[in-house]
Every structure is written in C-alpha cells, then in structure tokens.
C-alpha positions as a Markdown table, in Angstrom:
| # | Residue | x | y | z |
|---|---|---|---|---|
| 1 | Met | -16.7 | 10.5 | 12.8 |
| 2 | Lys | -17.1 | 13.9 | 10.5 |
| 3 | Glu | -18.1 | 13.9 | 7.4 |
| 4 | Glu | -15.3 | 16.0 | 5.7 |
| 5 | Leu | -12.7 | 12.7 | 6.8 |
| 6 | Asn | -15.2 | 10.3 | 5.2 |
| 7 | Tyr | -12.9 | 9.7 | 2.4 |
| 8 | Ile | -10.6 | 8.1 | 5.4 |
| 9 | Trp | -13.1 | 5.7 | 7.7 |
| 10 | Arg | -14.5 | 4.6 | 3.4 |
| 11 | Arg | -11.0 | 3.1 | 3.6 |
| 12 | Arg | -10.4 | -0.4 | 4.4 |
| 13 | Ser | -9.2 | -4.1 | 3.7 |
| 14 | Ile | -11.1 | -5.0 | 0.8 |
| 15 | Arg | -10.0 | -9.2 | -0.1 |
| 16 | Glu | -13.1 | -10.0 | -2.4 |
| 17 | Phe | -13.1 | -8.8 | -6.3 |
| 18 | Ser | -15.2 | -8.7 | -8.8 |
| 19 | Glu | -12.7 | -9.9 | -11.9 |
| 20 | Gln | -13.0 | -6.8 | -13.7 |
| 21 | Pro | -9.6 | -5.2 | -14.8 |
| 22 | Leu | -8.4 | -2.1 | -14.2 |
| 23 | Thr | -7.9 | 0.3 | -16.5 |
| 24 | Gly | -4.4 | 2.6 | -17.5 |
| 25 | Glu | -6.4 | 5.7 | -16.1 |
| 26 | His | -7.3 | 3.6 | -12.3 |
| 27 | Phe | -3.5 | 3.2 | -12.2 |
| 28 | Arg | -2.7 | 6.6 | -13.4 |
| 29 | Glu | -4.7 | 8.2 | -10.8 |
| 30 | Leu | -3.7 | 5.5 | -8.1 |
| 31 | Leu | 0.0 | 6.8 | -8.4 |
| 32 | Glu | -0.6 | 10.5 | -9.3 |
| 33 | Ala | -1.9 | 9.7 | -5.2 |
| 34 | Ala | 0.8 | 7.9 | -4.6 |
| 35 | Met | 3.6 | 10.7 | -5.8 |
| 36 | Ala | 1.7 | 13.4 | -3.7 |
| 37 | Ala | 2.7 | 11.9 | -0.3 |
| 38 | Pro | 6.0 | 13.8 | 1.5 |
| 39 | Ser | 9.0 | 12.9 | 1.4 |
| 40 | Ala | 12.0 | 13.4 | 3.5 |
| 41 | Arg | 13.7 | 16.5 | 1.8 |
| 42 | His | 11.7 | 15.4 | -1.8 |
| 43 | Cys | 14.3 | 12.8 | -2.5 |
| 44 | Asp | 11.0 | 10.6 | -3.8 |
| 45 | Pro | 12.5 | 7.1 | -3.7 |
| 46 | Trp | 9.5 | 5.5 | -4.5 |
| 47 | Glu | 9.3 | 3.4 | -7.8 |
| 48 | Phe | 6.3 | 1.1 | -8.6 |
| 49 | Ile | 5.4 | -1.7 | -9.9 |
| 50 | Ile | 1.8 | -2.1 | -11.9 |
| 51 | Val | 0.5 | -5.9 | -11.9 |
| 52 | Asn | -2.1 | -6.1 | -14.1 |
| 53 | Glu | -1.6 | -9.9 | -15.8 |
| 54 | Lys | -3.7 | -12.2 | -14.8 |
| 55 | Glu | -0.4 | -14.6 | -15.1 |
| 56 | Met | 1.7 | -12.4 | -12.8 |
| 57 | Leu | -1.1 | -11.9 | -10.5 |
| 58 | Gln | -1.2 | -15.3 | -9.5 |
| 59 | Lys | 2.7 | -15.8 | -9.2 |
| 60 | Leu | 2.7 | -12.6 | -6.8 |
| 61 | Ala | -0.2 | -14.3 | -4.9 |
| 62 | Val | 2.9 | -17.6 | -4.5 |
| 63 | Ile | 4.9 | -15.2 | -3.5 |
| 64 | Leu | 2.7 | -13.5 | -1.3 |
| 65 | Pro | 0.8 | -15.9 | 1.3 |
| 66 | Asn | -1.8 | -14.1 | 3.0 |
| 67 | Gly | -2.4 | -12.7 | -0.6 |
| 68 | Pro | -4.9 | -15.5 | -2.5 |
| 69 | Phe | -7.6 | -12.5 | -3.2 |
| 70 | Leu | -4.5 | -11.6 | -6.2 |
| 71 | Asn | -5.6 | -14.6 | -7.9 |
| 72 | His | -8.8 | -12.4 | -8.6 |
| 73 | Cys | -8.2 | -8.6 | -7.8 |
| 74 | Gly | -7.8 | -6.8 | -11.0 |
| 75 | Gly | -4.5 | -5.8 | -10.9 |
| 76 | Ala | -1.6 | -4.4 | -8.3 |
| 77 | Ile | 1.0 | -2.3 | -7.0 |
| 78 | Ile | 4.2 | -2.8 | -5.4 |
| 79 | Val | 5.4 | -0.1 | -3.8 |
| 80 | Cys | 9.4 | -0.3 | -3.7 |
| 81 | Gly | 12.2 | 2.4 | -2.8 |
| 82 | Asp | 15.6 | 3.0 | -4.3 |
| 83 | Leu | 17.8 | 2.9 | -1.5 |
| 84 | Glu | 20.2 | 4.8 | -3.6 |
| 85 | Lys | 18.1 | 7.8 | -4.0 |
| 86 | Ala | 16.7 | 7.8 | -0.1 |
| 87 | Tyr | 17.6 | 10.8 | 2.5 |
| 88 | Met | 20.8 | 10.2 | 3.6 |
| 89 | Asn | 20.7 | 6.7 | 1.6 |
| 90 | Ser | 18.6 | 5.6 | 4.7 |
| 91 | Leu | 16.7 | 2.1 | 5.0 |
| 92 | Ser | 14.4 | 3.9 | 7.8 |
| 93 | Tyr | 13.5 | 7.5 | 5.9 |
| 94 | Leu | 13.4 | 4.9 | 2.6 |
| 95 | Leu | 10.5 | 2.8 | 4.7 |
| 96 | Gln | 8.5 | 5.7 | 5.7 |
| 97 | Asp | 8.5 | 7.3 | 2.0 |
| 98 | Cys | 7.3 | 4.3 | 0.5 |
| 99 | Thr | 4.6 | 4.0 | 3.2 |
| 100 | Ala | 3.1 | 7.2 | 3.2 |
| 101 | Ala | 2.9 | 6.4 | -0.7 |
| 102 | Met | 1.2 | 4.0 | -0.2 |
| 103 | Glu | -1.6 | 5.1 | 2.3 |
| 104 | Asn | -2.4 | 7.1 | -0.5 |
| 105 | Ile | -3.2 | 4.8 | -2.7 |
| 106 | Leu | -5.3 | 2.6 | 0.4 |
| 107 | Leu | -7.3 | 5.7 | 0.9 |
| 108 | Ala | -7.3 | 7.1 | -3.5 |
| 109 | Ala | -9.0 | 3.9 | -4.0 |
| 110 | Pro | -12.6 | 4.4 | -2.8 |
| 111 | Ala | -12.4 | 7.3 | -4.4 |
| 112 | Leu | -12.4 | 5.7 | -7.5 |
| 113 | Gly | -15.0 | 3.1 | -6.6 |
| 114 | Leu | -12.0 | 0.3 | -6.1 |
| 115 | Gly | -11.1 | -1.9 | -2.8 |
| 116 | Ser | -7.8 | -2.4 | -2.3 |
| 117 | Cys | -5.8 | -4.2 | 0.3 |
| 118 | Trp | -2.3 | -3.7 | 1.5 |
| 119 | Leu | 0.4 | -6.5 | 1.7 |
| 120 | Gly | 3.2 | -6.9 | 3.4 |
| 121 | Ile | 6.9 | -7.2 | 1.4 |
| 122 | His | 9.4 | -6.1 | 3.4 |
| 123 | Pro | 11.2 | -7.1 | 5.9 |
| 124 | Arg | 10.6 | -10.6 | 5.4 |
| 125 | Glu | 13.7 | -11.6 | 2.5 |
| 126 | Glu | 11.6 | -14.8 | 1.5 |
| 127 | Arg | 9.4 | -11.9 | 0.1 |
| 128 | Met | 11.8 | -9.5 | -0.7 |
| 129 | Gln | 13.3 | -12.2 | -2.9 |
| 130 | Gly | 10.8 | -13.9 | -4.6 |
| 131 | Ile | 9.6 | -10.8 | -5.9 |
| 132 | Arg | 13.3 | -9.2 | -7.0 |
| 133 | Glu | 13.2 | -12.7 | -9.0 |
| 134 | Leu | 9.5 | -11.6 | -10.2 |
| 135 | Phe | 9.8 | -8.6 | -11.3 |
| 136 | Ser | 13.8 | -8.7 | -11.8 |
| 137 | Ile | 14.7 | -5.5 | -9.7 |
| 138 | Pro | 18.0 | -4.7 | -9.3 |
| 139 | Ala | 19.7 | -5.1 | -5.5 |
| 140 | Asn | 19.1 | -1.1 | -4.3 |
| 141 | Ile | 15.5 | -1.7 | -4.8 |
| 142 | Ile | 13.9 | -2.5 | -1.5 |
| 143 | Pro | 10.6 | -3.9 | -2.0 |
| 144 | Thr | 8.2 | -2.7 | 0.8 |
| 145 | Gly | 4.4 | -3.7 | -0.1 |
| 146 | Ala | 2.3 | -4.6 | -2.7 |
| 147 | Cys | -1.8 | -3.3 | -2.5 |
| 148 | Ala | -4.2 | -5.0 | -4.4 |
| 149 | Leu | -6.9 | -3.3 | -5.8 |
| 150 | Gly | -10.1 | -4.0 | -8.1 |
| 151 | Phe | -13.6 | -3.4 | -8.2 |
| 152 | Pro | -15.1 | -4.6 | -4.5 |
| 153 | Ala | -17.4 | -7.8 | -4.3 |
| 154 | Val | -18.3 | -6.6 | -1.1 |
| 155 | Glu | -19.9 | -3.7 | 0.5 |
| 156 | Thr | -18.5 | -2.0 | 3.9 |
| 157 | Val | -19.2 | 0.4 | 6.0 |
| 158 | Ser | -17.2 | 3.5 | 7.6 |
| 159 | Arg | -15.3 | 3.1 | 10.4 |
| 160 | Thr | -13.2 | 4.3 | 13.0 |
| 161 | Arg | -11.1 | 1.9 | 15.1 |
| 162 | Phe | -10.6 | 5.0 | 17.7 |
| 163 | Asp | -9.6 | 4.5 | 21.4 |
| 164 | Gln | -9.0 | 7.5 | 23.6 |
| 165 | Asn | -6.6 | 4.5 | 26.0 |
| 166 | Lys | -3.8 | 5.0 | 23.1 |
| 167 | Ile | -3.5 | 8.9 | 24.0 |
| 168 | His | -1.0 | 10.8 | 25.8 |
| 169 | Thr | -1.1 | 14.7 | 26.5 |
| 170 | Gly | 1.6 | 16.0 | 27.7 |
| 171 | Ala | 4.1 | 12.8 | 29.2 |
| 172 | Trp | 3.2 | 9.1 | 28.7 |
| 173 | Ile | 0.3 | 8.2 | 31.0 |
| 174 | Lys | 0.0 | 4.2 | 32.1 |
| 175 | Lys | -3.7 | 3.8 | 31.9 |
| 176 | Gly | -6.4 | 1.4 | 33.1 |
C-alpha cells in the first residue's frame, strides 16, 4: 500500500465512539470536504443536516436500526439532495453527487482524528420518511445517507480490500 494514499487506507467504519462531542469546527471542516466533491455540471444539489444533540441522535438511531451506536457518537451528518437542483432533476445524478460528498466526509474524518460510519437511508422508504418527519424536510429533498461521527473508542489498522479478480482490462473476462 502506497504511503501517500494512507488517508484512504485509514478510512474504516467505526461503531464504537467516546462520548466526547464534536465542535462546530469539526462539522465545518467535514462539510468543507463534503462540498469539495465533484458534482454533475456543478449543480451541487447536496444539503446537510448536522445532528449534535443527544436526544436527536437517539431518535435517529430508532429510524436507522443498523445504527445503535448513534446513541453514543459525538454527532452525525445527514446527507440530502435537492431533486430540483440536481442535474436534469435526475435522482441518479443526485445520488451520485451525494455519494461523492459522503465519501469525502468519510475520508476527511480520520485526518481530523475522528471515526465515522456510513448509514444508508435511500432507497429505504421507511427510513426516508422517518428522517423527513424528524427533521421537517420538504418533499423535494431526498435524504440519502447519514454519517455517525466521533472520537473512536477503538483502534483500527489501515487496510485495502484489493482483489485482482475484480479487474477486467479491455473487455469483461470471466475469471475462475
């Protein structure tokens, strides 16, 4: 693994956090990274909800059943997209843009000494509806994913899941 790419290898899904809260500066830096993501035709359809109150994190954990650790993290960011601002008003472009923004948050977190874990929202209708109701989100805004954030309570090692069998050069070649 090339050392210059260690910021990528260090990105791991963290599900155990200290209870230390995040600061406004942490959220600002993470969202600056998010908004540096590429976007189809520079439409930047993304919108972000910062969740830093324990009561709201607990309610979010109920809506996102794979995220009980939201009860103990320092905060969260919900990545949403405005369908009216997406290139060609396309859900597909909106999802690509919001996913790029989410990945930038995930990559920036370890550089700030933070851990993160992506929690899927879209396309699960019950999750999208729960998020819409909890945060009073208008109909044109699509909640795509949430990111639990905080100071890790566990140590991880850098790694990649590189698999040569997943690579096809020039044409699709069936392997093995």
